[in-house]
Tab-separated table of C-alpha atoms in Angstrom:
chain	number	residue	atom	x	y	z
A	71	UNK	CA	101.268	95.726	66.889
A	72	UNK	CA	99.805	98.898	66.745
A	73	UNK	CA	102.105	102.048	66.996
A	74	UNK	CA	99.776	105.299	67.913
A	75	UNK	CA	100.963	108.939	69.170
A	76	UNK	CA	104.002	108.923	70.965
A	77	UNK	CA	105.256	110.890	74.363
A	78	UNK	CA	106.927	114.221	73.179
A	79	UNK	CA	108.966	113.946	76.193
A	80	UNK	CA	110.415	110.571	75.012
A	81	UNK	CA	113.799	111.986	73.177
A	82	UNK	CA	114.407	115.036	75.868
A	83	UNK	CA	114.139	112.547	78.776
A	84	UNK	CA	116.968	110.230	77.738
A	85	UNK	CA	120.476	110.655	77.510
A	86	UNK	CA	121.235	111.339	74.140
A	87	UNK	CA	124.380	109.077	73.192
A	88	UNK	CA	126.269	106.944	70.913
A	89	UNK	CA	124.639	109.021	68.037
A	90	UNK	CA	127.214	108.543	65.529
A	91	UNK	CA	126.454	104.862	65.564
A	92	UNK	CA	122.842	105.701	64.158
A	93	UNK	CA	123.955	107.596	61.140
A	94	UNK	CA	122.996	104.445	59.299
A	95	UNK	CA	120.032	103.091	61.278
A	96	UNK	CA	117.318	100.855	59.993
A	97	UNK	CA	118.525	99.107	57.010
A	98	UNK	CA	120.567	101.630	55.548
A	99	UNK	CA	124.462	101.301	54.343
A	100	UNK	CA	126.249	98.891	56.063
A	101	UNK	CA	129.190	100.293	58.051
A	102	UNK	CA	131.704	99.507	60.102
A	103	UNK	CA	131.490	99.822	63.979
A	104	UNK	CA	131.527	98.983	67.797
A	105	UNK	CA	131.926	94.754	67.808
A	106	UNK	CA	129.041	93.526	69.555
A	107	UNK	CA	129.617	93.030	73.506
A	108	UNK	CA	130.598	89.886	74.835
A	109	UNK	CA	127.742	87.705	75.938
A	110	UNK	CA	128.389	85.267	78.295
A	111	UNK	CA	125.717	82.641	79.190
A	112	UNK	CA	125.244	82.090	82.762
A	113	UNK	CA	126.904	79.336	84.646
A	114	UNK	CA	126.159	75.883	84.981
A	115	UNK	CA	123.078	75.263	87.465
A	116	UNK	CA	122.500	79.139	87.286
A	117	UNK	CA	118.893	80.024	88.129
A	118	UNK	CA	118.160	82.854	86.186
A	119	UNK	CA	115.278	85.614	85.998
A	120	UNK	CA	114.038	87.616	83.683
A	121	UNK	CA	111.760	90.761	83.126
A	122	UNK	CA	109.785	91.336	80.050
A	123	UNK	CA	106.814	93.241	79.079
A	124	UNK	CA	104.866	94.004	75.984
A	125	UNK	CA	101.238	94.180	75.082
A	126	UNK	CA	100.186	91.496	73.059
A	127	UNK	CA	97.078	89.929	74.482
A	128	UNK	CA	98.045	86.175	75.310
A	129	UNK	CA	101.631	87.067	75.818
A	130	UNK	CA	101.157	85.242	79.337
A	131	UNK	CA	100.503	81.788	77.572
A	132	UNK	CA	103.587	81.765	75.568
A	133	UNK	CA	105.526	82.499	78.851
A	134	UNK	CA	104.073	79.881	80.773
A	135	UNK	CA	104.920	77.687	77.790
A	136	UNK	CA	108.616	78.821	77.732
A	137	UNK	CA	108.888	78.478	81.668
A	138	UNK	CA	107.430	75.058	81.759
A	139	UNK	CA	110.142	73.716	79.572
A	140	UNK	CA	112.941	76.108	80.856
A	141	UNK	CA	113.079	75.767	84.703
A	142	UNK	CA	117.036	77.391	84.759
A	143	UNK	CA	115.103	80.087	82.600
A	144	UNK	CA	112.218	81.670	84.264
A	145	UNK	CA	110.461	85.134	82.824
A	146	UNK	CA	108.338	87.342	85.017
A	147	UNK	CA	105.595	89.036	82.149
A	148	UNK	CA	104.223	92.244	82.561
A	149	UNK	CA	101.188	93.013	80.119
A	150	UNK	CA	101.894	96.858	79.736
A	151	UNK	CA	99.949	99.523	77.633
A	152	UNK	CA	100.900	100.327	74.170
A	153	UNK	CA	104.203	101.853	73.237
A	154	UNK	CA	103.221	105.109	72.689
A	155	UNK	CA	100.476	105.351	74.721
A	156	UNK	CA	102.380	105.547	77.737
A	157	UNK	CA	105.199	102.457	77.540
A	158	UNK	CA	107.732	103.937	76.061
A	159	UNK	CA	107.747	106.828	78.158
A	160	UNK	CA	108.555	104.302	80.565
A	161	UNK	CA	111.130	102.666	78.779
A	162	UNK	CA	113.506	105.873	78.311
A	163	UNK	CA	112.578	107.548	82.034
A	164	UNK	CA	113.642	103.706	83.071
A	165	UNK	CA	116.825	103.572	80.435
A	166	UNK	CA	117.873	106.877	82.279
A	167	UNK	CA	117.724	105.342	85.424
A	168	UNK	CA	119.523	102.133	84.758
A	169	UNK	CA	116.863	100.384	85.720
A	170	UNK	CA	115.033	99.071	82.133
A	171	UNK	CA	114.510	95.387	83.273
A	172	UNK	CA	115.583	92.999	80.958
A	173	UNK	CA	113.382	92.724	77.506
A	174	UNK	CA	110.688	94.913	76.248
A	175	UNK	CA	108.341	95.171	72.985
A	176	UNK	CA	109.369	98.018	70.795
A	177	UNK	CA	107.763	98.624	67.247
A	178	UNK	CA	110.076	98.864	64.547
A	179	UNK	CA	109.854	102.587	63.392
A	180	UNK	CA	110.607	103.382	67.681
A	181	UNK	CA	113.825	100.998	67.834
A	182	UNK	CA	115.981	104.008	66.405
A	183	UNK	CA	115.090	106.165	69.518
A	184	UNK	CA	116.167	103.737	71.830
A	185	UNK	CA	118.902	103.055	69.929
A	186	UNK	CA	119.713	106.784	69.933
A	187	UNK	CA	119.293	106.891	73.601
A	188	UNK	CA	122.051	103.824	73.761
A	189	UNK	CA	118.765	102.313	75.898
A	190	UNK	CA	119.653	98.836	73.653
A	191	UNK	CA	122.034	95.622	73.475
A	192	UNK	CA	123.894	94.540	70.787
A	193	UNK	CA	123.026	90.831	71.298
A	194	UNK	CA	124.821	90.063	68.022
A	195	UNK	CA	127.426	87.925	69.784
A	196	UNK	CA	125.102	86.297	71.881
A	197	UNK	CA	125.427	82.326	71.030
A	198	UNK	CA	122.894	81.148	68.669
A	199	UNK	CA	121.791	84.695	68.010
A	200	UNK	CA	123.509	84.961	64.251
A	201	UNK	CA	122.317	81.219	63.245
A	202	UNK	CA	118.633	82.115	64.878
A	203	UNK	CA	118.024	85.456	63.024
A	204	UNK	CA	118.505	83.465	59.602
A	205	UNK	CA	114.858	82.376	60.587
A	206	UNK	CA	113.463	85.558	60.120
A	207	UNK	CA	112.077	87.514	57.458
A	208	UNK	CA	115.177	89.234	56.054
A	209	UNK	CA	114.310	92.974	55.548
A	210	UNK	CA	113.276	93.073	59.560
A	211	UNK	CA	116.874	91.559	60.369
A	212	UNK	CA	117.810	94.386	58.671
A	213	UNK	CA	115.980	96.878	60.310
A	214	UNK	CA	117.048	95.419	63.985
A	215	UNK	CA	120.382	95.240	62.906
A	216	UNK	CA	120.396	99.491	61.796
A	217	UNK	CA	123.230	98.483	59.070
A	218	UNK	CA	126.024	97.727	61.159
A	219	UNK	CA	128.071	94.742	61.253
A	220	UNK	CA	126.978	91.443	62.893
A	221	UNK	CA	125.278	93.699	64.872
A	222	UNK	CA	121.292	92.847	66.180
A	223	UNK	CA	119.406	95.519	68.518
A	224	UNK	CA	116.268	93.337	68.555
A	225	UNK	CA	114.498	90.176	67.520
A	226	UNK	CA	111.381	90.823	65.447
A	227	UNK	CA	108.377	89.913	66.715
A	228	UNK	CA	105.436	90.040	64.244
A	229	UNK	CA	105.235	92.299	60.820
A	230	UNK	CA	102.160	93.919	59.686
A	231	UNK	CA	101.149	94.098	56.188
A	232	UNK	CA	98.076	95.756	55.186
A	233	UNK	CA	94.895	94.560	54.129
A	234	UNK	CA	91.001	96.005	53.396
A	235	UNK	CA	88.626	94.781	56.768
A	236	UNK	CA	85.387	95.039	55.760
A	237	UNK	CA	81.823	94.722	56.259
A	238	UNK	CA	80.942	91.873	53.975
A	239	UNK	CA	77.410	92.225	54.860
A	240	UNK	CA	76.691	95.571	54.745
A	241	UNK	CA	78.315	95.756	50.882
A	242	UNK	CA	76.667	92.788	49.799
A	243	UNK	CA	73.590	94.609	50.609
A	244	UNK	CA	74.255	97.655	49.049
A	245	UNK	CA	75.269	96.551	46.060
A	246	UNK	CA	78.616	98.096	46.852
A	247	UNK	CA	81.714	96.310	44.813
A	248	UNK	CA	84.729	95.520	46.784
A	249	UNK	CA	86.901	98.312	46.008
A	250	UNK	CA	90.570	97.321	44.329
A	251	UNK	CA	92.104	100.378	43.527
A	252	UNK	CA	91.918	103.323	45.455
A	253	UNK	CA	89.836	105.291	42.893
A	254	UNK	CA	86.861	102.606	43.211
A	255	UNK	CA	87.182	102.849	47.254
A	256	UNK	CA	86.484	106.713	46.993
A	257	UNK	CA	83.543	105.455	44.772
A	258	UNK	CA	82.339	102.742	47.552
A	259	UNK	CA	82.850	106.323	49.902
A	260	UNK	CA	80.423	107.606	48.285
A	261	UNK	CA	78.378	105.162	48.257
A	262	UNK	CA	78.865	104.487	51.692
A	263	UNK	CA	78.475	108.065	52.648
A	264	UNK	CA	74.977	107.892	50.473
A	265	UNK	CA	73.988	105.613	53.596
A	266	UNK	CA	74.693	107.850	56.208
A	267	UNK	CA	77.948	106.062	57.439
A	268	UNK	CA	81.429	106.563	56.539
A	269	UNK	CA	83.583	103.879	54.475
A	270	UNK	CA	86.564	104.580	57.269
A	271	UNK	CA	88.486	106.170	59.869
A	272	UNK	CA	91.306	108.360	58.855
A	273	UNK	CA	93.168	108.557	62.425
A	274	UNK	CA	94.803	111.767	63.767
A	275	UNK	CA	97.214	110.311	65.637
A	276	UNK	CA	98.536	107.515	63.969
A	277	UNK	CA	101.002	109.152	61.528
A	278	UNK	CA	102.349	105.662	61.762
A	279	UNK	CA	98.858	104.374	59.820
A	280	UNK	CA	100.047	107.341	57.165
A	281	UNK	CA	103.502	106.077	56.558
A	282	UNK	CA	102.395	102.694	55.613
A	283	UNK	CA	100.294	104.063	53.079
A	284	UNK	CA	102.691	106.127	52.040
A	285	UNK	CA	105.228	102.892	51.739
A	286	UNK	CA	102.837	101.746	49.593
A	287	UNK	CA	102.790	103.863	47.172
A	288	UNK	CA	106.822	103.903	46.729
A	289	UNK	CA	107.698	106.732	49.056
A	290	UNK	CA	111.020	106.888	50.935
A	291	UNK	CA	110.770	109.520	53.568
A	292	UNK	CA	114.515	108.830	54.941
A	293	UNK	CA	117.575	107.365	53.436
A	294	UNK	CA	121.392	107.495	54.591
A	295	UNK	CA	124.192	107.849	52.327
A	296	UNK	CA	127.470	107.446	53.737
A	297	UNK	CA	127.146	108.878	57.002
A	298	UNK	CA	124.058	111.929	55.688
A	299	UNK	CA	120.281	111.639	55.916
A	300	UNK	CA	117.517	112.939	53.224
A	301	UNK	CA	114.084	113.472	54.717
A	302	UNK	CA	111.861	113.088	51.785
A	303	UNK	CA	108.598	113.312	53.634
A	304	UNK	CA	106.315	115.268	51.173
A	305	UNK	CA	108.279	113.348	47.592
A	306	UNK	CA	105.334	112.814	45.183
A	307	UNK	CA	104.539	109.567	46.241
A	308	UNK	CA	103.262	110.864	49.802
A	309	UNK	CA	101.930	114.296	48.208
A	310	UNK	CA	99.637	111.521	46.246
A	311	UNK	CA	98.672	109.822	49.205
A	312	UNK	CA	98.107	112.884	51.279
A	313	UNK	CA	96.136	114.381	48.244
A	314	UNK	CA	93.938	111.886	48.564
A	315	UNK	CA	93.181	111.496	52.134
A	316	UNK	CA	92.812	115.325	52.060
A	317	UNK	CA	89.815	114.804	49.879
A	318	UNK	CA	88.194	112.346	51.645
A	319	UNK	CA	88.251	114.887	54.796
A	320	UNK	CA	87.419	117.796	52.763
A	321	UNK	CA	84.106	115.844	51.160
A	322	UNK	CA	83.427	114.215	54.791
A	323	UNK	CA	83.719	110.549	53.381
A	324	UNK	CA	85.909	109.407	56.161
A	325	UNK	CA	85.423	109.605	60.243
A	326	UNK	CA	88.260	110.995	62.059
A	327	UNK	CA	88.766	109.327	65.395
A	328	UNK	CA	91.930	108.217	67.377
A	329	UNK	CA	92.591	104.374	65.829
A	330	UNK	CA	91.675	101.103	66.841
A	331	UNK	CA	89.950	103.135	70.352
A	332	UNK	CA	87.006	102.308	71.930
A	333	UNK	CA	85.261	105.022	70.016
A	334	UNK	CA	86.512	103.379	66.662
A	335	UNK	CA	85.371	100.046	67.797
A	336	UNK	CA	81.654	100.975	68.963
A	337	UNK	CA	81.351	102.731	65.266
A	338	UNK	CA	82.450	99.540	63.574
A	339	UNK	CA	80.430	97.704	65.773
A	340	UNK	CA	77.357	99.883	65.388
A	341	UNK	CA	77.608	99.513	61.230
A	342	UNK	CA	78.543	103.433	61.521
A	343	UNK	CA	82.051	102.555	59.964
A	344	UNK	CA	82.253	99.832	57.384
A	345	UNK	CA	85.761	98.882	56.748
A	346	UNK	CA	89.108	99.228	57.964
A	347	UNK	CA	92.279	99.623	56.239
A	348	UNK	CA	94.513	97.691	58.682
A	349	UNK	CA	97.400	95.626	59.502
A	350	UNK	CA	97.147	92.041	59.849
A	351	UNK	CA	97.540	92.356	63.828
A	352	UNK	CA	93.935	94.263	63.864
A	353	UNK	CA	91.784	91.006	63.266
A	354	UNK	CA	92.874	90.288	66.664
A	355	UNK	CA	91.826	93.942	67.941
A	356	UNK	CA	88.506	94.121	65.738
A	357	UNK	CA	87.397	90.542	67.032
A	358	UNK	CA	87.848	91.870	70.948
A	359	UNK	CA	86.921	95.670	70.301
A	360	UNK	CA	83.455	94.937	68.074
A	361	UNK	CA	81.934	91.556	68.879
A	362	UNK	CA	78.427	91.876	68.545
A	363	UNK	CA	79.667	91.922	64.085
A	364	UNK	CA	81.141	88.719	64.747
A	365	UNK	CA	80.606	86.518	61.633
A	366	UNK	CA	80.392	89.587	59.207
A	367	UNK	CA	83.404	90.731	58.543
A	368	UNK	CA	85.995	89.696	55.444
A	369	UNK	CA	89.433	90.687	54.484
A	370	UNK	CA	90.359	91.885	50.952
A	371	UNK	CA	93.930	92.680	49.415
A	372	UNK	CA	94.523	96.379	49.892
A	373	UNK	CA	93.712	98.782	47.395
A	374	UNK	CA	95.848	99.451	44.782
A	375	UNK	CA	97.003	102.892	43.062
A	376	UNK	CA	96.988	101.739	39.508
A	377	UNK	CA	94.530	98.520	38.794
A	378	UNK	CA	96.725	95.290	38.611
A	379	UNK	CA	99.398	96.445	40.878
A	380	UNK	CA	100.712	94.514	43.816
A	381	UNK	CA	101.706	96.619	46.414
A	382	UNK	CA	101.539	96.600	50.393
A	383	UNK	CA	102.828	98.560	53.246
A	384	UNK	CA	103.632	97.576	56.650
A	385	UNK	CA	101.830	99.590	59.626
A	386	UNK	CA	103.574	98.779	62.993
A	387	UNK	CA	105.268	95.253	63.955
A	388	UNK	CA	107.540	94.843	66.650
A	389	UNK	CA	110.690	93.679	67.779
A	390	UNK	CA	111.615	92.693	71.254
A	391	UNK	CA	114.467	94.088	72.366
A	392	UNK	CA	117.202	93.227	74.929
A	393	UNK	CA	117.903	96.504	77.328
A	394	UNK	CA	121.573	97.152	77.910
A	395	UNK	CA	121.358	97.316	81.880
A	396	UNK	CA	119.945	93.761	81.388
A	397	UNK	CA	122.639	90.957	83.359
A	398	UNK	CA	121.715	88.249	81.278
A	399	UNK	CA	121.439	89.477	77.927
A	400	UNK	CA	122.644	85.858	76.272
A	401	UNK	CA	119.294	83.986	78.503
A	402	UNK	CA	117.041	86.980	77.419
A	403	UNK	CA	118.103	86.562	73.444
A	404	UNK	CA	117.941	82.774	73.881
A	405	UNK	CA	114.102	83.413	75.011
A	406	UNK	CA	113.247	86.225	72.570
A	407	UNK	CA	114.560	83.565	69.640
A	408	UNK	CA	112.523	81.291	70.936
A	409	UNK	CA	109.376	83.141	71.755
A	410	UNK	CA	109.117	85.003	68.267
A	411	UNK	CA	110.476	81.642	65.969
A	412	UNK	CA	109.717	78.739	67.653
A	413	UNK	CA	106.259	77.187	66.031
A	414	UNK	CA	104.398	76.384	69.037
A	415	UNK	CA	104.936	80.010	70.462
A	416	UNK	CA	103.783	80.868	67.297
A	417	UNK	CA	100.736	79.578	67.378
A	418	UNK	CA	100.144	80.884	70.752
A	419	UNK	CA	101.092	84.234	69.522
A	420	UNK	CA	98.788	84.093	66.417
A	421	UNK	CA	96.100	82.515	68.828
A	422	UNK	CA	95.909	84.887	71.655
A	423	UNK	CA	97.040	87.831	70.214
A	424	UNK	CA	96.915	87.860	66.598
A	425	UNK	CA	100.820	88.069	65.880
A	426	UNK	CA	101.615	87.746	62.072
A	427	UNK	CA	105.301	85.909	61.831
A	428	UNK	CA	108.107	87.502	61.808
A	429	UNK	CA	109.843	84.154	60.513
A	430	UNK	CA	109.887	82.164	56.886
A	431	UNK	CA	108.606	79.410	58.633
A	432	UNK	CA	105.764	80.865	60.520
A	433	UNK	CA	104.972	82.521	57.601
A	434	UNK	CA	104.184	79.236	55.640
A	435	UNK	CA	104.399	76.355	57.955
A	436	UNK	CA	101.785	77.703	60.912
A	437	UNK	CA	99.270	75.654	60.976
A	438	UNK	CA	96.560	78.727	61.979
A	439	UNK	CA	97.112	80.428	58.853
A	440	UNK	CA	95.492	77.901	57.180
A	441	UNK	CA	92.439	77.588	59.055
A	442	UNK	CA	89.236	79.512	58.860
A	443	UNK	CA	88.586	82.444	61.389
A	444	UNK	CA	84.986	82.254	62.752
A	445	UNK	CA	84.999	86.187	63.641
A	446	UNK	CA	85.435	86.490	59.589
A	447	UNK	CA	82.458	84.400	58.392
A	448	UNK	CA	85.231	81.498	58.280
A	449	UNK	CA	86.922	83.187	55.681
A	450	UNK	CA	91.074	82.046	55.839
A	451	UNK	CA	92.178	85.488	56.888
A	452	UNK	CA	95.927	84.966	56.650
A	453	UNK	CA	96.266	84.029	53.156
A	454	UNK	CA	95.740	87.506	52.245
A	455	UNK	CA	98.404	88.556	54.672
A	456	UNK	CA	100.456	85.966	53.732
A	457	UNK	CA	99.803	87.140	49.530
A	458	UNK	CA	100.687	90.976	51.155
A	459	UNK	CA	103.635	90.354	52.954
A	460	UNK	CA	105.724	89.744	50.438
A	461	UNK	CA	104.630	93.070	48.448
A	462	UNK	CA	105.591	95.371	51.244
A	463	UNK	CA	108.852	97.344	49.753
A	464	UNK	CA	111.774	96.218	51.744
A	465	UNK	CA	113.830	99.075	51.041
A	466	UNK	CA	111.626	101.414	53.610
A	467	UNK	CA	113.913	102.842	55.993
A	468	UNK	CA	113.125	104.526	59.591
A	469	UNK	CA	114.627	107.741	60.510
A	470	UNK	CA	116.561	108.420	63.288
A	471	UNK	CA	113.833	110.305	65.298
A	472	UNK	CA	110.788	108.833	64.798
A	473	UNK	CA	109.427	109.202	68.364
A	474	UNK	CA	109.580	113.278	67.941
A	475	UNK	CA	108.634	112.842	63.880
A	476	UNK	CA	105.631	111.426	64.905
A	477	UNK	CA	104.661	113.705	67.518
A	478	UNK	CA	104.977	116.467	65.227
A	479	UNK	CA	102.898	115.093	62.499
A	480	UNK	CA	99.821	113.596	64.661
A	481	UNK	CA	99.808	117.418	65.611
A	482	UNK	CA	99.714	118.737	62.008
A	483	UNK	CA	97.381	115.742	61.172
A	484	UNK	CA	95.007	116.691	64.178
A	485	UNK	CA	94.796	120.182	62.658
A	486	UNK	CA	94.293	119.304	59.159
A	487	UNK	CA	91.008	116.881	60.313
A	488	UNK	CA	89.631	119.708	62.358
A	489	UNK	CA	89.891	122.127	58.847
A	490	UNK	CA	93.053	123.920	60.524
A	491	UNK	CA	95.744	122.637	58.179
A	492	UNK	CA	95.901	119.999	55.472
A	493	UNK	CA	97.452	116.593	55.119
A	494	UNK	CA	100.484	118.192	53.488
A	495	UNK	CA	100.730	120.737	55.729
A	496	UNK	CA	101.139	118.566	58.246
A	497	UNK	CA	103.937	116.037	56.223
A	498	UNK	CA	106.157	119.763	55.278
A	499	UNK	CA	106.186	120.911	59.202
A	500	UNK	CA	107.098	117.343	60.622
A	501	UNK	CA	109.714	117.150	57.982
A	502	UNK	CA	110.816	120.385	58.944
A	503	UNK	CA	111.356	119.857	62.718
A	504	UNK	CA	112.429	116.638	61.617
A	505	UNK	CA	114.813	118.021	60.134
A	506	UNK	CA	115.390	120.628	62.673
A	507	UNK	CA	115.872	117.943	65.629
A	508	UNK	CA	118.586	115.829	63.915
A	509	UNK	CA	120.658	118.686	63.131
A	510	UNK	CA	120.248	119.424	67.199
A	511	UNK	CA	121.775	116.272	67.829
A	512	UNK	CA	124.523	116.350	65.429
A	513	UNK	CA	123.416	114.023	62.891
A	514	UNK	CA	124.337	115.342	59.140
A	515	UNK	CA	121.169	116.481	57.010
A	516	UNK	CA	121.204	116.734	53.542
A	517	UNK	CA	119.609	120.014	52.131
């Protein structure tokens, strides 16, 4: 799922802790540390309860599945707004207070603050937890598991490749090419613009949405070697990508709204926006947030930089984690296993909320992703996904601070679409309080 502008208060509310175990977070070098905590199942005939909350639509329905066939097991769902948009806010002012519940949905590129804020289990000696993670897609193991040994933070939930959503109709009547390269969608903008609409929405505060075009183009913007970060946020790759958007503000070929809003939705809706470059959790979001398009929609492979390449990024996908106040940490992994790898819940989560598999299986073996999508003209959505998932560079790694990163850039990136900054301006100041705030919490930073 979506991750959008974050609380600045996030990182300053928690304590900060256990920050030497981060120095290799998200996939980087594997080092030694901590053995996992033990994690005891409960005893035999225990009734036992737990908490979780996310925001996937449907969630509800894969609960009610898991209860029905676990009565020892019961979960209590809470349908909660989106991380940043108020959730995880929640999450560290409830971390603080001891009092986090039991399992919550965090997006990969937030798991590092929590992890910084020591809000997070180590279910990695939980029974069945090292067999069930095999399931998974590996480079998301890896990102849950922040490069320490037999250690897991987090089962993943969903992943989100990019695609092209777009208005089938409207470029079928304008004689307007599907574009397959970047160059030939600034063309289409044109085009587009020609029309008095704009090809897409280039949203301020969703510097999330920028990184995952930036990951596809080959950038890095944080990498750990033995124990010291580089934050690479403006390396050519991004200045490319943030050249580019920067010229589709400048020449007024894009809109500029907060993503995936009501206000987005109503100007896809209302033909004033004709595609979106989005992950595949937004054919869920774009079938709910703009029905009255229903049936004229398509998805096309995202463009590329150079014509023949095959190259995706991820935007959002999340992980449900296990808080560490949580007294039943081997039930709640047990459930999180099952509701992000078992088939049926699956299909449930594809169904009702338009989850993408975070598993091999799912991946290939869910039935859904093989069937046509009425809200797309009955076009077989996933098999794009499925094609892009696979091109997304595993080697992307998160920094330590995401939650203030962001921040920091959605405020650059608001400035540079109101003609107060530019893209780049906005990529050198985050990576300079970036910077800035690791060095506050005693995490090494290259020069």
């Amino acid at each position: 799922m979506a991750l959008y502008r974050i609380g600045r208060k996030l990182l300053a509310t928690g304590a900060i802790t256990s920050i030497a175990l981060l120095t290799a977070c998200s996939g980087g070098d594997t080092q030694e540390t901590t053995a996992p905590a033990a994690c005891a199942p409960a005893a035999s005939g225990e009734k036992v309860t737990l908490t979780f909350s996310s925001w996937v639509p449907g969630m509800q329905k894969t609960v009610d599945l898991w209860n029905k066939q676990n009565p020892d097991i019961q979960v209590q769902y809470k349908e909660v707004v989106a991380g940043q948009r108020g959730t995880y806010q929640t999450y560290a002012n409830q971390i603080k207070a001891g009092n986090a519940g039991d399992l919550g949905m965090v997006e990969f590129d937030s798991m590092p603050s929590f992890r910084l804020q020591d809000g997070l289990a180590n279910i990695g000696a939980c029974p069945g937890v090292q067999e069930g993670v095999k399931a998974f897609v590996p480079w998301t193991v890896s990102q849950v598991g922040f490069g320490e040994a037999g250690a897991l933070y987090g089962v993943p939930q969903d992943i989100g490749p990019l695609a092209l959503y777009y208005r089938k109709d409207l470029f079928e009547q304008n004689g307007i090419a599907v574009p397959k390269t970047w160059d030939e969608f600034y063309t289409a903008a044109k085009q587009v613009k020609a029309k008095g609409a704009t090809i897409t929405n280039f949203p301020p505060d969703a510097s999330s949405y920028l990184a995952a075009l930036a990951w596809q183009n080959g950038a890095k913007w944080f990498d750990n070697k033995n124990g010291t970060w580089t934050v690479s946020m403006t390396d050519d790759k991004t200045e490319q990508v943030a050249e580019y958007w920067q010229r589709m503000i400048d020449e007024k070929l894009v809109d500029s709204v907060p993503a995936l809003t009501d206000t987005q939705f109503k100007a896809l809706d209302t033909s004033r926006e004709w595609s979106v470059v989005g992950a595949a959790w937004t054919a869920k979001l774009l079938e709910n947030g703009s029905p009255a398009t229903s049936g004229k929609w398509a998805v096309a492979p995202l463009p590329q930089w150079q014509a023949g390449q095959q190259a995706s990024g991820n935007w959002g996908g999340s992980t449900t984690v296990v808080f560490k106040n949580s007294k039943h940490p081997a039930e709640a992994a047990k459930f999180a296993l099952w509701a992000f790898g078992n088939l049926d819940a699956l299909a449930l989560n594809n169904a009702n909320g338009g989850q993408f598999p975070a598993t091999t299986a799912g991946e290939s073996e869910l039935p859904a992703l093989n069937e046509p999508y009425p809200y797309f003209g009955g076009q077989v959505i996933w098999k794009t996904f499925q094609e892009a998932a696979p091109q997304v560079n595993q080697s992307w790694q998160w920094g330590p601070t995401m939650t203030q990163t962001f921040a920091d850039l959605s405020d650059g990136l608001s400035a540079a679409v109101n003609g107060k900054g530019t893209v780049l301006d906005a990529l050198t100041e985050a990576q300079k309080k970036t910077i800035t705030t690791m060095k506050s919490q005693a995490l090494q930073v290259a020069e």
